Short mmCIF file of C-alpha atoms in Angstrom, two decimals:
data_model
loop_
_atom_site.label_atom_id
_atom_site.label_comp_id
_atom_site.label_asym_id
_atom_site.label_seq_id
_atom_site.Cartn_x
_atom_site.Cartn_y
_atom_site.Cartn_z
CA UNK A 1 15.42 -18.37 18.35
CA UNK A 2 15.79 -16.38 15.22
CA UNK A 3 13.23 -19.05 13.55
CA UNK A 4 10.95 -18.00 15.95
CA UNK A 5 11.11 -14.37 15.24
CA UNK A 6 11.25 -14.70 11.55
CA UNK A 7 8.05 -16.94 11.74
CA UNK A 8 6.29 -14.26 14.19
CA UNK A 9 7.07 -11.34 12.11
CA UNK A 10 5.56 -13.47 9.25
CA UNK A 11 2.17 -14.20 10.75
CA UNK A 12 2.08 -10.59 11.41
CA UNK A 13 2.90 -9.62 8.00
CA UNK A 14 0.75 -12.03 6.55
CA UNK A 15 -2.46 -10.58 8.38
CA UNK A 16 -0.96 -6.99 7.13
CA UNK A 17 -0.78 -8.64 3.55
CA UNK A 18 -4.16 -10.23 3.46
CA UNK A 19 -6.21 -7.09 4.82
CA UNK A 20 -4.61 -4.63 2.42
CA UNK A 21 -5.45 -7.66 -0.60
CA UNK A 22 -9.35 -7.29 0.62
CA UNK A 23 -9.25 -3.65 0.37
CA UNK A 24 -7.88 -3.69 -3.29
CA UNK A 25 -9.95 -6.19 -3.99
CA UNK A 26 -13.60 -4.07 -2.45
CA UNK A 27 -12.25 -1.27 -4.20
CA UNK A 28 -12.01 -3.46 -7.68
CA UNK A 29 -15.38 -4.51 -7.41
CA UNK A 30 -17.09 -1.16 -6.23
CA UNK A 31 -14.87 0.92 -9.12
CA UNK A 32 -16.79 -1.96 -11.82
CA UNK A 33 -20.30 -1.15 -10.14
CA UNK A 34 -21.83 1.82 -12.43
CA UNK A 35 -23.93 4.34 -10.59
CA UNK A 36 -27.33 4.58 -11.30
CA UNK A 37 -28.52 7.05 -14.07
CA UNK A 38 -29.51 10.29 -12.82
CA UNK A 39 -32.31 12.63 -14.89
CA UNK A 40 -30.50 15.30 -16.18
CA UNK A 41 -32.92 17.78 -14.97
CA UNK A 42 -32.38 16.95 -11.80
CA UNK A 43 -28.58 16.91 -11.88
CA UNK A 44 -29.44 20.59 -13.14
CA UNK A 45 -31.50 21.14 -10.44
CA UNK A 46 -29.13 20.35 -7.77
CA UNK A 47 -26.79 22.59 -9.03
CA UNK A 48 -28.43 25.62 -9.74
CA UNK A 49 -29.49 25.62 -6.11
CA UNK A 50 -26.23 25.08 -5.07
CA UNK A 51 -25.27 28.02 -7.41
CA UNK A 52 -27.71 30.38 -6.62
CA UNK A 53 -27.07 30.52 -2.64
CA UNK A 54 -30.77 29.14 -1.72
CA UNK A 55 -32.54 31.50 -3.44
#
């Protein structure tokens, strides 16, 4: 009987174990990707018309 728990709690666990492995490992490979390189006059862009309200 207490086989039988210990075994069920297990499979459980193990399904816990494995999803929270794939989500370390996604997050491994998307932290290596590098983002594209932006033109610095657009970064600039962006920002000043964040920065000026729209105007």
């Amino acid at each position: 009987m207490a086989e039988d728990v210990a075994i069920f709690v297990s499979k459980r666990f193990q399904r816990v174990v494995f999803a929270f492995l794939c989500l370390m490992a996604a997050q491994l490979v998307l932290a290596s990707c590098e983002p594209e390189p932006a033109a610095m006059g657009s970064a600039r862009a962006v920002a000043g018309v964040a920065l000026d309200g729209g105007r």
